[in-house]
Coordinates of C-alpha atoms and ligand atoms in Angstrom, one line a residue:
M139 CA -23.0 22.3 -38.0
V140 CA -20.5 25.0 -37.2
T141 CA -21.1 28.3 -38.9
T142 CA -17.8 30.1 -39.3
Q143 CA -17.1 32.2 -42.4
L144 CA -14.6 30.3 -44.5
L145 CA -12.0 32.3 -46.3
Q146 CA -10.3 30.5 -49.2
V147 CA -7.0 31.8 -50.5
S148 CA -4.5 30.3 -53.0
T149 CA -1.4 32.5 -52.5
I150 CA 1.3 32.4 -49.8
E151 CA 1.1 36.2 -49.5
E152 CA -2.6 36.0 -48.6
V153 CA -2.0 33.4 -46.0
R154 CA 0.8 35.5 -44.4
K155 CA -1.5 38.6 -44.3
Y156 CA -4.3 36.6 -42.6
I157 CA -1.9 35.0 -40.1
Q158 CA -0.4 38.4 -39.3
R159 CA -3.8 39.7 -38.5
V160 CA -5.0 36.8 -36.2
R161 CA -1.6 36.7 -34.5
K162 CA -2.0 40.4 -33.5
E163 CA -5.3 39.4 -31.9
G164 CA -3.4 36.8 -29.8
K165 CA -5.2 33.9 -31.4
R166 CA -3.9 30.3 -31.1
I167 CA -3.5 28.8 -34.6
G168 CA -4.2 25.2 -35.4
F169 CA -3.2 23.7 -38.8
V170 CA -4.5 20.7 -40.7
P171 CA -2.5 19.8 -43.8
T172 CA -4.2 17.6 -46.3
M173 CA -4.3 16.5 -50.0
G174 CA -8.0 17.1 -50.1
Y175 CA -10.9 14.9 -51.3
L176 CA -12.0 15.2 -47.7
H177 CA -13.6 12.5 -45.6
E178 CA -14.5 12.0 -41.9
G179 CA -10.8 11.3 -41.1
H180 CA -9.8 14.8 -42.2
I181 CA -12.9 16.3 -40.5
S182 CA -11.9 14.7 -37.2
L183 CA -8.5 16.6 -37.4
V184 CA -10.4 19.8 -37.9
Q185 CA -12.5 19.0 -34.8
A186 CA -9.4 18.4 -32.7
A187 CA -7.9 21.6 -34.0
R188 CA -11.1 23.6 -33.2
A189 CA -11.2 22.1 -29.7
A190 CA -7.6 23.2 -29.0
C191 CA -7.2 26.4 -31.0
D192 CA -8.9 29.7 -31.8
V193 CA -8.3 29.6 -35.6
V194 CA -8.2 26.6 -37.8
V195 CA -6.2 26.7 -41.1
M196 CA -6.5 23.8 -43.5
S197 CA -4.3 23.3 -46.6
I198 CA -5.3 21.3 -49.6
F199 CA -2.4 20.5 -51.9
V200 CA -1.6 17.4 -53.8
N201 CA 2.1 17.6 -53.4
P202 CA 4.0 16.3 -56.5
L203 CA 7.2 15.9 -54.5
Q204 CA 5.9 13.0 -52.5
F205 CA 4.7 10.9 -55.5
G206 CA 7.0 8.6 -57.4
P207 CA 7.1 8.7 -61.2
N208 CA 4.8 5.7 -61.5
E209 CA 2.4 6.6 -58.8
D210 CA -1.0 8.2 -58.8
F211 CA -0.2 12.0 -58.7
E212 CA -2.2 12.7 -61.9
R213 CA -5.2 10.6 -61.0
Y214 CA -5.3 11.4 -57.3
P215 CA -9.0 12.3 -56.6
R216 CA -9.7 16.1 -56.5
D217 CA -13.0 17.9 -55.8
L218 CA -12.3 21.4 -54.5
E219 CA -16.0 22.5 -54.6
R220 CA -17.1 19.7 -52.4
D221 CA -14.0 20.1 -50.1
R222 CA -14.7 23.8 -49.6
E223 CA -18.2 23.0 -48.4
L224 CA -17.1 20.2 -46.1
A225 CA -14.3 22.4 -44.7
A226 CA -16.7 25.3 -44.1
N227 CA -19.2 23.0 -42.3
A228 CA -16.5 21.5 -40.2
G229 CA -15.4 25.0 -39.0
V230 CA -12.2 25.7 -41.0
D231 CA -11.5 29.4 -40.9
L232 CA -8.8 29.7 -43.6
L233 CA -8.6 27.2 -46.5
F234 CA -5.3 27.4 -48.4
T235 CA -5.4 25.9 -51.9
P236 CA -2.2 26.7 -53.7
D237 CA -1.4 25.3 -57.1
V238 CA 1.9 23.7 -57.9
K239 CA 3.4 26.9 -59.4
E240 CA 2.6 28.8 -56.2
M241 CA 4.3 26.2 -54.0
Y242 CA 7.2 25.4 -56.3
P243 CA 7.7 28.3 -58.8
R244 CA 11.2 26.9 -59.4
K245 CA 12.9 23.5 -59.3
V246 CA 13.1 22.5 -55.7
V247 CA 16.8 22.1 -54.6
T248 CA 16.3 22.5 -50.9
T249 CA 14.7 19.5 -49.2
V250 CA 14.2 18.0 -45.8
S251 CA 15.3 14.5 -45.3
V252 CA 14.7 12.6 -42.1
A253 CA 17.0 9.6 -42.0
E254 CA 16.2 6.2 -40.3
V255 CA 12.5 6.6 -39.5
S256 CA 11.9 7.4 -43.2
E257 CA 13.7 4.3 -44.4
P258 CA 11.6 1.2 -43.6
L259 CA 7.9 0.4 -44.5
C260 CA 6.5 2.9 -46.9
G261 CA 10.0 4.5 -47.3
K262 CA 11.2 1.3 -48.8
S263 CA 8.4 0.8 -51.3
R264 CA 8.1 4.5 -52.1
P265 CA 11.7 5.9 -52.4
G266 CA 11.8 9.6 -51.7
H267 CA 8.2 9.8 -50.5
F268 CA 9.0 11.0 -47.0
D269 CA 11.5 13.6 -48.2
G270 CA 8.6 15.0 -50.3
V271 CA 6.3 14.9 -47.2
A272 CA 8.9 16.4 -44.8
T273 CA 9.8 19.1 -47.3
V274 CA 6.2 20.2 -48.0
V275 CA 5.2 20.1 -44.3
M276 CA 8.2 22.2 -43.4
K277 CA 7.3 24.7 -46.1
L278 CA 3.7 24.8 -45.0
F279 CA 4.8 25.3 -41.4
Q280 CA 6.9 28.3 -42.6
I281 CA 3.9 29.7 -44.4
V282 CA 1.2 29.1 -41.8
Q283 CA 3.4 29.3 -38.7
P284 CA 0.9 27.4 -36.6
D285 CA 1.0 26.8 -32.8
A286 CA -0.2 23.2 -33.3
A287 CA -0.6 20.9 -36.3
F288 CA -2.9 17.9 -36.4
F289 CA -2.0 14.6 -38.1
G290 CA -3.8 11.3 -38.3
Q291 CA -2.3 8.1 -36.9
K292 CA -3.6 6.4 -40.0
D293 CA -0.2 7.6 -41.5
A294 CA 1.8 6.4 -38.5
Q295 CA 5.2 6.6 -40.2
Q296 CA 4.4 10.1 -41.6
L297 CA 3.6 11.1 -38.0
A298 CA 6.9 9.7 -36.8
V299 CA 8.8 11.4 -39.5
I300 CA 7.2 14.8 -38.9
S301 CA 7.6 14.5 -35.1
R302 CA 11.3 13.7 -35.5
M303 CA 11.8 16.6 -38.0
V304 CA 10.2 19.0 -35.6
E305 CA 12.3 17.7 -32.7
D306 CA 15.6 17.7 -34.6
L307 CA 15.1 21.1 -36.2
S308 CA 13.5 22.8 -33.1
V309 CA 10.4 23.7 -35.2
P310 CA 8.1 25.6 -32.8
V311 CA 5.0 23.6 -33.7
E312 CA 3.2 21.2 -31.4
I313 CA 2.4 18.0 -33.3
V314 CA -0.9 16.5 -32.2
P315 CA -1.6 12.9 -33.2
C316 CA -5.3 12.0 -33.8
P317 CA -6.9 8.5 -33.9
I318 CA -7.8 6.6 -37.1
V319 CA -11.3 7.1 -38.3
R320 CA -12.9 3.9 -39.9
E321 CA -15.9 2.8 -41.9
A322 CA -18.5 0.7 -40.1
D323 CA -16.8 -2.5 -41.2
G324 CA -13.4 -1.3 -40.0
L325 CA -11.8 -0.1 -43.3
A326 CA -9.7 3.0 -42.5
L327 CA -11.0 6.1 -44.4
S328 CA -8.8 7.2 -47.2
S329 CA -9.2 9.4 -50.2
R330 CA -7.9 6.4 -52.2
N331 CA -10.8 4.1 -51.2
V332 CA -12.7 5.6 -54.2
Y333 CA -10.4 3.7 -56.5
L334 CA -11.6 0.3 -55.2
T335 CA -14.0 -1.8 -57.2
P336 CA -16.9 -3.3 -55.2
E337 CA -15.1 -6.6 -54.9
E338 CA -11.8 -5.0 -53.9
R339 CA -13.7 -2.9 -51.3
K340 CA -15.2 -6.0 -49.8
Q341 CA -11.8 -7.7 -49.5
A342 CA -10.0 -4.6 -48.3
V343 CA -11.6 -5.1 -44.8
V344 CA -8.9 -7.8 -44.3
L345 CA -6.4 -5.1 -43.3
F346 CA -8.5 -4.2 -40.3
R347 CA -9.4 -7.9 -39.6
S348 CA -5.7 -8.8 -39.5
L349 CA -5.0 -6.0 -37.0
K350 CA -7.8 -7.3 -34.8
L351 CA -6.3 -10.8 -35.2
A352 CA -3.0 -9.2 -34.0
E353 CA -4.8 -7.8 -31.0
A354 CA -6.4 -11.1 -30.1
L355 CA -3.1 -13.0 -30.5
L356 CA -1.1 -10.5 -28.5
A357 CA -3.6 -10.8 -25.6
T358 CA -2.8 -14.5 -25.5
G359 CA 0.9 -13.9 -25.4
T360 CA 1.7 -15.1 -28.9
P361 CA 5.2 -14.1 -30.0
L362 CA 5.3 -11.1 -32.4
R363 CA 6.9 -13.2 -35.2
E364 CA 4.1 -15.7 -35.2
I365 CA 1.5 -12.9 -35.0
R366 CA 3.1 -11.4 -38.2
E367 CA 2.9 -14.8 -39.9
Q368 CA -0.7 -15.3 -39.1
M369 CA -1.6 -11.8 -40.2
T370 CA 0.2 -12.5 -43.5
A371 CA -1.6 -15.7 -44.0
M372 CA -5.0 -14.1 -43.4
I373 CA -4.3 -11.3 -45.9
K374 CA -3.0 -13.8 -48.5
A375 CA -6.3 -15.7 -48.3
E376 CA -8.0 -12.8 -50.0
P377 CA -7.5 -13.5 -53.7
L378 CA -7.3 -9.8 -54.8
A379 CA -4.8 -8.8 -52.0
E380 CA -1.2 -8.4 -52.8
I381 CA 1.0 -7.7 -49.8
D382 CA 3.5 -4.9 -49.9
Y383 CA 4.5 -5.3 -46.3
V384 CA 3.3 -6.7 -42.9
E385 CA 5.6 -5.5 -40.2
V386 CA 5.9 -5.1 -36.4
M387 CA 8.1 -2.2 -35.4
K388 CA 8.9 -0.3 -32.2
Y389 CA 7.1 3.0 -32.4
P390 CA 8.0 5.8 -33.1
E391 CA 11.6 4.6 -33.7
L392 CA 10.5 2.2 -36.4
V393 CA 13.2 -0.4 -35.7
S394 CA 12.6 -4.1 -35.4
A395 CA 10.3 -5.0 -32.5
E396 CA 11.8 -8.5 -32.2
H397 CA 13.4 -7.6 -28.9
A398 CA 10.6 -5.3 -27.6
E399 CA 10.6 -5.2 -23.8
K400 CA 7.5 -5.0 -21.7
G401 CA 6.1 -1.5 -21.6
E402 CA 7.5 -0.5 -25.0
R403 CA 5.2 0.8 -27.8
I404 CA 5.0 -1.2 -31.0
C405 CA 3.2 -0.7 -34.3
F406 CA 1.7 -3.4 -36.5
A407 CA 1.9 -1.8 -39.9
L408 CA 0.5 -3.0 -43.2
A409 CA 0.5 -2.0 -46.9
V410 CA -1.6 -4.0 -49.3
R411 CA -2.4 -3.5 -52.9
F412 CA -5.8 -4.2 -54.4
G413 CA -5.4 -3.8 -58.2
R414 CA -3.9 -0.4 -58.7
T415 CA -4.8 0.8 -55.2
R416 CA -2.3 0.7 -52.3
L417 CA -3.9 0.8 -48.9
I418 CA -2.1 1.2 -45.5
D419 CA -3.3 0.7 -42.0
N420 CA -1.7 0.1 -38.5
W421 CA -2.3 -0.5 -34.9
I422 CA -0.1 1.0 -32.2
T423 CA -0.1 -0.6 -28.8
T424 CA 2.1 -1.3 -25.8
V425 CA 3.6 -4.8 -25.1
Ligands
LIG576 P1 -4.1 13.1 -46.7 O1 -5.1 14.0 -47.3 O2 -4.4 11.7 -47.1 O3 -2.7 13.5 -47.0 O4 -4.3 13.1 -45.2 C1 -4.3 14.4 -44.5 C2 -4.3 14.1 -43.0 O5 -5.5 13.3 -42.7 C3 -3.1 13.2 -42.5 O6 -2.7 13.7 -41.2 C4 -3.7 11.9 -42.4 O7 -3.0 11.0 -41.5 C5 -5.1 12.2 -41.9 N1 -6.0 11.1 -42.2 C6 -6.2 10.5 -43.4 N2 -7.1 9.4 -43.2 C7 -7.4 9.4 -41.9 C8 -8.2 8.5 -41.1 N3 -8.9 7.5 -41.7 N4 -8.3 8.8 -39.8 C9 -7.6 9.8 -39.2 N5 -6.8 10.7 -39.9 C10 -6.7 10.4 -41.3

């Protein structure tokens, strides 16, 4: 257990004051943006940030801009008490927990939109989602002004969108990708996993199983199109699974991998619904 003194603040002004002070001390600032309901995936980002930086700032903010009108903004799991304790134990120095009024006191008319990489996959099923993500991350970067920010590869498209935004707009933040943390049976950790019924939870492991199938088939030289078909069939065999997408894309460009050349990075990406719960997972590799 790490014993740093966690400071929790909920206003932008308090964050700025803190950052000004640690900057003066010449500290390197690492930042972990989250929506809370913390799990080991989030904690692994904190650990990476601690290893690379002097000060770790975490934000917990369920960002209404990135939820569609019929999505789970209202019922998204929240437990600030528990999160504060987990963050303190993981070694977070500053926990920023603004409310919606603090982040968006007025109607937001200035947004960040990253074309192309935002459009396929989750961008197609969740219109406007990545504009909401890019806008809040840009805003958080302006508030925290970190040297480095840590993102999970679990959200591979989000990582691609943020990396592209930072490159295109010359944002002075190093984006650090961190590996996917999984349950013992392979299910990727997600705050949304608590929505799953016991039967859905059992069947949800098919996301990981289909990625392992992709790995095995790729090793034997199976064409990508056929791998995708076999993954789809495997997922469809689970009675509670309803496929949103099963795709193979070049990464991080997120264009069709149909003509991927040897040595290129590709991403097998999945979104599958179980009842009201939508789960995503992916595997990035080189062909
Ligand atoms: P969220 O709170 O879901 O918005 O996630 C906050 C950050 O944690 C994002 O960078 C996610 O990619 C990352 N994250 C979520 N789940 C995992 C996981 N299972 N493994 C690694 N990183 C994760």
